[in-house]
Amino acid sequence: MPVLHTLRRDARGLLLVLLAAAALHTAPAPAAAADEPGWTAEPAAGTAAARPGGARPYFYLEGAPAAVLEDRLALTNTTDQERTVTLRGADAYNTADGALAARPAASGAPGAPGGAGSWFSFGAGATVTIPPRTRAVVPFTVTVPPASPPGDHPAAVIAAEAGREVGVRVHLRVSGPTLAALTVEDVAVRGRGAAAVVAYTLVNRGNVALAPELDVRADGVLGEVPGRGPRTLPVELLPGQRVELTEPWPGAPVFDRVRVRVTVTAPGGARADAAASAWFVPWRVAGWTGLGLLALGGTASAALFLVRRRGPWRRPADGGAPGGPSGKPGATTPAPEHELTGASR
């Protein structure tokens, strides 16, 4: 018997070893190595605009028309193989939902004609070869055209290799008067219940980027309706851009007629509002109620139709046949004639 127990323990141990070996052979290799970009792009440290510690999340450049602005881009190769990266300037813009994006390269031009992306020049550094485990610093210039209007001109520096692009934001401002202005348009209420949202469009009518703050108020015919308190939107609205946004409205009423007012403000004195009205009706209840009223009306109409089909009921004259004193069907007893003498009879 002790031999049998020993064999069982040995068999169990061998089985565990085999299962562990199978798991080691079948476990997939981590995919992070294949997804690693292999290089990074960021503003170079050591300039006047650098933050404490030397790190900058974006470029900030400002100058008058006809000025030539300078800065540097740092490219770091984190792999053991050589990398070749191409650089260009690009215009920045808002997508329809408010996200920031850079315009693709135009054919034969580093940026869209007339846009801030075309103001960038990298000289001989437009194509950079970075040795393994090396950091390269590439200078570039931004030449502001003489007739450039004042205000913000959003742009980006785009670094690309083998179809992969990395953008570094450039806050570029031309000196001069600034105006913060916006409009709220196309306010509408969509959905019902917990899925209700307030849809609206924001348009930057000024010449500076805006960080808008939203406030939604609602007034109902049947009483007070909760809106949405003021909050800063996670959107940077660039000059001249239009974005279409929605705001969840979990406090929408079940049954009421509501007027919703959307107010948007931004630093610099920008303020705008717009309103829209909406009916909130529980259509399922209204549908059953309508069917019930329709059925009741149909029943009443049918009863009235049957009563009219039967016609009035007449009683036969006393002492005669149903047809009258003459016995002929349809004959009626003539009414007695009275002499109008004024005397009583």
CSV table of C-alpha atoms in Angstrom, one decimal:
chain,number,residue,atom,x,y,z
A,1,MET,CA,0.0,0.0,0.0
A,2,PRO,CA,2.7,2.6,0.7
A,3,VAL,CA,4.1,1.9,-2.8
A,4,LEU,CA,0.7,2.7,-4.3
A,5,HIS,CA,0.5,6.1,-2.5
A,6,THR,CA,4.0,6.9,-3.6
A,7,LEU,CA,3.2,6.1,-7.2
A,8,ARG,CA,0.1,8.3,-7.1
A,9,ARG,CA,2.1,11.3,-5.7
A,10,ASP,CA,4.7,10.8,-8.4
A,11,ALA,CA,2.0,10.7,-11.1
A,12,ARG,CA,0.5,13.9,-9.8
A,13,GLY,CA,3.8,15.7,-9.7
A,14,LEU,CA,4.6,14.6,-13.3
A,15,LEU,CA,1.2,15.8,-14.5
A,16,LEU,CA,1.8,19.3,-12.9
A,17,VAL,CA,5.2,19.5,-14.6
A,18,LEU,CA,3.8,18.6,-18.0
A,19,LEU,CA,0.9,21.2,-17.7
A,20,ALA,CA,3.4,23.9,-16.7
A,21,ALA,CA,5.6,23.1,-19.6
A,22,ALA,CA,2.7,23.2,-22.0
A,23,ALA,CA,1.6,26.6,-20.7
A,24,LEU,CA,5.1,28.0,-21.2
A,25,HIS,CA,5.2,26.7,-24.8
A,26,THR,CA,1.6,27.9,-25.7
A,27,ALA,CA,1.6,31.3,-24.0
A,28,PRO,CA,1.7,34.1,-26.6
A,29,ALA,CA,4.7,36.4,-26.6
A,30,PRO,CA,3.9,39.9,-25.4
A,31,ALA,CA,2.8,42.2,-28.2
A,32,ALA,CA,4.1,45.4,-26.6
A,33,ALA,CA,7.5,45.1,-28.4
A,34,ALA,CA,5.8,45.1,-31.8
A,35,ASP,CA,3.6,48.1,-30.9
A,36,GLU,CA,6.5,50.2,-29.5
A,37,PRO,CA,7.0,53.3,-31.7
A,38,GLY,CA,10.8,53.2,-31.3
A,39,TRP,CA,11.2,57.0,-31.3
A,40,THR,CA,9.7,60.1,-29.7
A,41,ALA,CA,9.2,63.7,-30.7
A,42,GLU,CA,8.8,66.6,-28.2
A,43,PRO,CA,9.9,70.2,-27.8
A,44,ALA,CA,13.6,70.5,-26.9
A,45,ALA,CA,14.4,71.6,-23.3
A,46,GLY,CA,16.6,74.6,-22.5
A,47,THR,CA,14.6,77.4,-24.2
A,48,ALA,CA,13.0,80.5,-22.5
A,49,ALA,CA,9.6,78.9,-22.8
A,50,ALA,CA,10.6,75.7,-21.0
A,51,ARG,CA,8.8,74.7,-17.8
A,52,PRO,CA,10.7,74.0,-14.6
A,53,GLY,CA,12.5,70.8,-15.1
A,54,GLY,CA,13.0,71.4,-18.8
A,55,ALA,CA,9.8,69.7,-20.1
A,56,ARG,CA,7.4,71.4,-22.5
A,57,PRO,CA,4.1,69.8,-23.6
A,58,TYR,CA,3.9,72.0,-26.7
A,59,PHE,CA,5.6,74.9,-28.5
A,60,TYR,CA,4.5,78.5,-27.8
A,61,LEU,CA,5.6,81.1,-30.3
A,62,GLU,CA,4.5,84.7,-30.7
A,63,GLY,CA,5.7,87.5,-32.9
A,64,ALA,CA,4.6,90.4,-35.1
A,65,PRO,CA,3.9,90.2,-38.8
A,66,ALA,CA,7.1,89.6,-40.8
A,67,ALA,CA,8.9,88.2,-37.7
A,68,VAL,CA,11.0,85.0,-37.9
A,69,LEU,CA,10.5,82.8,-34.8
A,70,GLU,CA,12.9,80.0,-33.8
A,71,ASP,CA,12.6,76.8,-31.7
A,72,ARG,CA,14.0,73.3,-31.6
A,73,LEU,CA,12.5,69.8,-31.8
A,74,ALA,CA,14.0,66.8,-29.9
A,75,LEU,CA,13.8,63.3,-31.6
A,76,THR,CA,14.9,60.3,-29.5
A,77,ASN,CA,15.6,56.9,-31.0
A,78,THR,CA,14.9,54.3,-28.2
A,79,THR,CA,15.7,51.2,-30.3
A,80,ASP,CA,18.9,49.4,-31.5
A,81,GLN,CA,18.4,50.3,-35.1
A,82,GLU,CA,18.7,53.4,-37.2
A,83,ARG,CA,15.6,55.6,-37.7
A,84,THR,CA,14.8,58.0,-40.5
A,85,VAL,CA,12.1,60.6,-39.7
A,86,THR,CA,10.7,63.4,-41.9
A,87,LEU,CA,9.4,66.6,-40.5
A,88,ARG,CA,6.8,69.1,-41.7
A,89,GLY,CA,4.5,71.9,-40.5
A,90,ALA,CA,0.7,71.4,-40.5
A,91,ASP,CA,-2.4,73.4,-39.7
A,92,ALA,CA,-4.4,72.4,-36.7
A,93,TYR,CA,-8.2,72.3,-36.6
A,94,ASN,CA,-11.2,71.0,-34.7
A,95,THR,CA,-12.9,67.8,-35.9
A,96,ALA,CA,-16.7,67.9,-35.9
A,97,ASP,CA,-16.9,66.5,-32.3
A,98,GLY,CA,-14.3,69.0,-31.0
A,99,ALA,CA,-11.1,67.0,-31.0
A,100,LEU,CA,-7.9,68.5,-32.2
A,101,ALA,CA,-6.3,67.2,-35.4
A,102,ALA,CA,-3.6,68.2,-37.9
A,103,ARG,CA,-4.4,68.5,-41.6
A,104,PRO,CA,-2.6,66.0,-43.9
A,105,ALA,CA,0.2,67.1,-46.1
A,106,ALA,CA,-0.8,68.9,-49.2
A,107,SER,CA,0.8,67.6,-52.5
A,108,GLY,CA,4.2,69.2,-52.8
A,109,ALA,CA,3.7,71.6,-49.9
A,110,PRO,CA,4.5,71.3,-46.2
A,111,GLY,CA,1.2,72.9,-45.1
A,112,ALA,CA,-2.1,74.1,-46.6
A,113,PRO,CA,-1.6,77.2,-48.8
A,114,GLY,CA,-1.8,80.3,-46.7
A,115,GLY,CA,-2.2,78.3,-43.4
A,116,ALA,CA,0.2,78.4,-40.5
A,117,GLY,CA,1.6,75.0,-41.5
A,118,SER,CA,3.2,76.6,-44.5
A,119,TRP,CA,5.2,79.1,-42.4
A,120,PHE,CA,7.5,76.3,-41.0
A,121,SER,CA,11.0,75.6,-42.3
A,122,PHE,CA,13.3,72.8,-41.2
A,123,GLY,CA,16.1,73.5,-43.7
A,124,ALA,CA,18.4,70.6,-44.1
A,125,GLY,CA,16.7,68.9,-41.1
A,126,ALA,CA,13.5,68.1,-42.9
A,127,THR,CA,14.7,64.5,-43.1
A,128,VAL,CA,16.6,63.3,-40.0
A,129,THR,CA,18.6,60.0,-39.6
A,130,ILE,CA,18.8,59.1,-35.9
A,131,PRO,CA,21.4,56.5,-34.9
A,132,PRO,CA,20.4,53.8,-32.3
A,133,ARG,CA,20.0,55.0,-28.7
A,134,THR,CA,20.6,58.6,-29.8
A,135,ARG,CA,18.8,61.9,-29.3
A,136,ALA,CA,18.8,64.5,-32.1
A,137,VAL,CA,17.8,68.1,-31.7
A,138,VAL,CA,16.5,69.8,-34.9
A,139,PRO,CA,16.1,73.6,-35.2
A,140,PHE,CA,13.3,75.1,-37.2
A,141,THR,CA,11.9,78.5,-38.0
A,142,VAL,CA,8.5,80.0,-38.4
A,143,THR,CA,8.3,83.0,-40.7
A,144,VAL,CA,5.2,85.1,-40.1
A,145,PRO,CA,3.9,86.7,-43.4
A,146,PRO,CA,3.7,90.5,-43.3
A,147,ALA,CA,0.0,90.6,-43.9
A,148,SER,CA,-0.9,88.0,-41.3
A,149,PRO,CA,-4.0,89.0,-39.2
A,150,PRO,CA,-3.5,89.1,-35.4
A,151,GLY,CA,-4.6,86.3,-33.1
A,152,ASP,CA,-4.0,82.6,-32.8
A,153,HIS,CA,-2.9,80.5,-35.8
A,154,PRO,CA,-3.0,76.9,-34.5
A,155,ALA,CA,-0.4,74.6,-36.0
A,156,ALA,CA,1.6,71.5,-35.3
A,157,VAL,CA,5.0,69.9,-36.1
A,158,ILE,CA,4.5,66.5,-37.7
A,159,ALA,CA,7.2,63.8,-37.5
A,160,ALA,CA,6.7,60.7,-39.7
A,161,GLU,CA,8.3,57.4,-40.4
A,162,ALA,CA,7.0,54.5,-42.4
A,163,GLY,CA,3.5,55.7,-42.3
A,164,ARG,CA,3.4,56.5,-38.6
A,165,GLU,CA,3.0,60.2,-37.6
A,166,VAL,CA,3.4,62.0,-34.3
A,167,GLY,CA,2.2,65.6,-33.9
A,168,VAL,CA,3.6,68.2,-31.5
A,169,ARG,CA,1.2,71.1,-30.8
A,170,VAL,CA,2.3,74.6,-31.7
A,171,HIS,CA,0.5,77.6,-30.0
A,172,LEU,CA,1.3,80.3,-32.6
A,173,ARG,CA,0.1,83.9,-32.0
A,174,VAL,CA,0.5,86.9,-34.2
A,175,SER,CA,0.8,90.1,-32.1
A,176,GLY,CA,-2.1,92.6,-32.2
A,177,PRO,CA,-5.6,93.1,-31.0
A,178,THR,CA,-7.5,89.9,-29.9
A,179,LEU,CA,-11.2,89.2,-29.8
A,180,ALA,CA,-12.9,86.4,-27.9
A,181,ALA,CA,-16.3,85.8,-29.4
A,182,LEU,CA,-18.6,82.8,-30.1
A,183,THR,CA,-22.1,81.8,-31.1
A,184,VAL,CA,-24.4,79.0,-30.0
A,185,GLU,CA,-26.6,77.5,-32.8
A,186,ASP,CA,-28.9,74.6,-33.7
A,187,VAL,CA,-30.1,73.8,-30.2
A,188,ALA,CA,-32.3,70.7,-30.1
A,189,VAL,CA,-33.4,68.1,-27.6
A,190,ARG,CA,-33.0,64.5,-28.7
A,191,GLY,CA,-34.1,61.2,-27.1
A,192,ARG,CA,-36.3,60.7,-24.0
A,193,GLY,CA,-35.9,59.7,-20.4
A,194,ALA,CA,-32.4,58.8,-19.3
A,195,ALA,CA,-31.2,58.9,-22.9
A,196,ALA,CA,-32.2,62.5,-23.5
A,197,VAL,CA,-29.4,64.8,-24.7
A,198,VAL,CA,-29.2,68.5,-25.6
A,199,ALA,CA,-27.5,69.0,-29.0
A,200,TYR,CA,-26.0,72.3,-30.0
A,201,THR,CA,-23.3,73.8,-32.2
A,202,LEU,CA,-20.5,76.1,-31.1
A,203,VAL,CA,-18.8,78.5,-33.5
A,204,ASN,CA,-15.7,80.5,-32.6
A,205,ARG,CA,-16.2,83.9,-34.2
A,206,GLY,CA,-13.1,85.5,-32.7
A,207,ASN,CA,-9.4,85.3,-33.4
A,208,VAL,CA,-8.2,83.4,-30.2
A,209,ALA,CA,-8.7,79.8,-29.0
A,210,LEU,CA,-11.4,79.4,-26.4
A,211,ALA,CA,-12.0,77.2,-23.4
A,212,PRO,CA,-15.8,77.3,-23.2
A,213,GLU,CA,-18.0,76.7,-20.2
A,214,LEU,CA,-21.5,75.3,-20.6
A,215,ASP,CA,-24.7,76.0,-18.6
A,216,VAL,CA,-28.1,74.4,-19.5
A,217,ARG,CA,-31.3,75.7,-18.0
A,218,ALA,CA,-34.9,74.4,-18.6
A,219,ASP,CA,-38.3,75.8,-17.8
A,220,GLY,CA,-41.4,73.6,-17.9
A,221,VAL,CA,-45.1,74.4,-18.2
A,222,LEU,CA,-45.9,72.1,-15.3
A,223,GLY,CA,-43.2,73.2,-13.0
A,224,GLU,CA,-39.5,73.4,-12.4
A,225,VAL,CA,-37.2,71.2,-14.5
A,226,PRO,CA,-33.6,70.4,-13.5
A,227,GLY,CA,-31.0,71.4,-16.1
A,228,ARG,CA,-27.2,71.0,-16.1
A,229,GLY,CA,-25.1,73.2,-13.9
A,230,PRO,CA,-22.1,75.2,-15.3
A,231,ARG,CA,-19.1,73.1,-16.2
A,232,THR,CA,-16.0,73.5,-18.4
A,233,LEU,CA,-16.2,71.6,-21.7
A,234,PRO,CA,-13.3,69.3,-22.6
A,235,VAL,CA,-12.9,71.2,-25.8
A,236,GLU,CA,-10.4,73.8,-27.1
A,237,LEU,CA,-12.3,75.7,-29.7
A,238,LEU,CA,-9.9,77.1,-32.3
A,239,PRO,CA,-10.6,80.4,-34.2
A,240,GLY,CA,-13.0,80.0,-37.1
A,241,GLN,CA,-13.9,76.4,-36.1
A,242,ARG,CA,-17.4,74.9,-35.7
A,243,VAL,CA,-18.1,71.9,-33.5
A,244,GLU,CA,-21.3,69.9,-32.9
A,245,LEU,CA,-21.7,68.7,-29.3
A,246,THR,CA,-24.2,67.0,-27.1
A,247,GLU,CA,-24.8,67.3,-23.4
A,248,PRO,CA,-26.5,64.4,-21.4
A,249,TRP,CA,-29.7,65.5,-19.7
A,250,PRO,CA,-30.8,62.8,-17.2
A,251,GLY,CA,-33.2,65.2,-15.5
A,252,ALA,CA,-35.5,65.5,-18.6
A,253,PRO,CA,-39.2,65.3,-17.6
A,254,VAL,CA,-41.6,62.5,-18.5
A,255,PHE,CA,-44.5,64.7,-19.5
A,256,ASP,CA,-44.2,68.4,-20.0
A,257,ARG,CA,-43.5,71.1,-22.6
A,258,VAL,CA,-40.0,72.5,-21.9
A,259,ARG,CA,-37.9,75.4,-23.1
A,260,VAL,CA,-34.2,74.7,-22.9
A,261,ARG,CA,-31.6,77.5,-22.9
A,262,VAL,CA,-27.9,76.8,-23.6
A,263,THR,CA,-25.5,79.4,-22.4
A,264,VAL,CA,-21.8,79.3,-23.2
A,265,THR,CA,-19.1,81.6,-21.8
A,266,ALA,CA,-15.3,81.7,-22.2
A,267,PRO,CA,-12.4,83.7,-20.8
A,268,GLY,CA,-12.0,87.1,-22.5
A,269,GLY,CA,-15.6,88.1,-22.2
A,270,ALA,CA,-17.1,85.7,-24.8
A,271,ARG,CA,-20.8,84.8,-24.1
A,272,ALA,CA,-23.6,83.5,-26.2
A,273,ASP,CA,-26.9,81.6,-25.7
A,274,ALA,CA,-29.7,80.0,-27.7
A,275,ALA,CA,-32.9,78.2,-26.8
A,276,ALA,CA,-35.2,75.5,-28.2
A,277,SER,CA,-38.6,74.0,-27.1
A,278,ALA,CA,-39.5,70.4,-26.9
A,279,TRP,CA,-42.5,68.2,-25.9
A,280,PHE,CA,-42.0,65.3,-23.6
A,281,VAL,CA,-44.9,62.9,-23.9
A,282,PRO,CA,-45.1,59.2,-22.7
A,283,TRP,CA,-46.1,57.9,-26.1
A,284,ARG,CA,-46.9,54.4,-24.9
A,285,VAL,CA,-49.5,55.6,-22.4
A,286,ALA,CA,-50.8,58.2,-24.9
A,287,GLY,CA,-51.1,55.4,-27.6
A,288,TRP,CA,-53.2,53.1,-25.3
A,289,THR,CA,-55.3,56.1,-24.3
A,290,GLY,CA,-55.9,57.0,-27.9
A,291,LEU,CA,-56.9,53.4,-28.8
A,292,GLY,CA,-59.4,53.4,-25.9
A,293,LEU,CA,-61.0,56.6,-27.0
A,294,LEU,CA,-61.1,55.4,-30.6
A,295,ALA,CA,-62.9,52.2,-29.6
A,296,LEU,CA,-65.4,54.1,-27.4
A,297,GLY,CA,-66.1,56.5,-30.3
A,298,GLY,CA,-66.6,53.6,-32.7
A,299,THR,CA,-69.1,51.9,-30.3
A,300,ALA,CA,-71.1,55.1,-29.9
A,301,SER,CA,-71.3,55.6,-33.7
A,302,ALA,CA,-72.4,52.0,-34.3
A,303,ALA,CA,-75.2,52.4,-31.7
A,304,LEU,CA,-76.4,55.6,-33.2
A,305,PHE,CA,-76.5,54.1,-36.7
A,306,LEU,CA,-78.6,51.1,-35.5
A,307,VAL,CA,-81.2,53.4,-33.8
A,308,ARG,CA,-81.6,55.5,-37.0
A,309,ARG,CA,-82.1,52.4,-39.1
A,310,ARG,CA,-85.1,51.3,-37.1
A,311,GLY,CA,-87.1,54.5,-37.6
A,312,PRO,CA,-90.0,55.9,-35.4
A,313,TRP,CA,-92.6,53.5,-34.0
A,314,ARG,CA,-96.4,54.3,-34.6
A,315,ARG,CA,-99.4,53.0,-32.6
A,316,PRO,CA,-102.5,51.8,-34.6
A,317,ALA,CA,-105.8,53.8,-34.3
A,318,ASP,CA,-108.4,52.6,-31.7
A,319,GLY,CA,-111.3,50.4,-33.0
A,320,GLY,CA,-109.9,49.8,-36.5
A,321,ALA,CA,-107.6,47.6,-38.4
A,322,PRO,CA,-104.0,48.3,-38.4
A,323,GLY,CA,-104.4,49.9,-41.8
A,324,GLY,CA,-107.1,52.4,-40.5
A,325,PRO,CA,-110.9,52.6,-40.5
A,326,SER,CA,-111.2,51.7,-44.1
A,327,GLY,CA,-109.3,48.5,-43.6
A,328,LYS,CA,-106.8,49.4,-46.3
A,329,PRO,CA,-103.2,49.2,-45.5
A,330,GLY,CA,-101.6,52.5,-45.2
A,331,ALA,CA,-104.9,54.5,-44.7
A,332,THR,CA,-105.0,56.9,-41.8
A,333,THR,CA,-107.9,58.4,-39.9
A,334,PRO,CA,-108.5,62.0,-41.1
A,335,ALA,CA,-108.3,64.6,-38.4
A,336,PRO,CA,-111.7,66.2,-37.4
A,337,GLU,CA,-112.4,69.6,-38.7
A,338,HIS,CA,-113.3,72.4,-36.2
A,339,GLU,CA,-115.2,75.6,-37.0
A,340,LEU,CA,-113.3,78.5,-35.7
A,341,THR,CA,-116.3,80.5,-34.2
A,342,GLY,CA,-114.9,81.2,-30.8
A,343,ALA,CA,-117.8,79.4,-29.2
A,344,SER,CA,-117.3,76.4,-26.9
A,345,ARG,CA,-118.7,73.1,-27.9
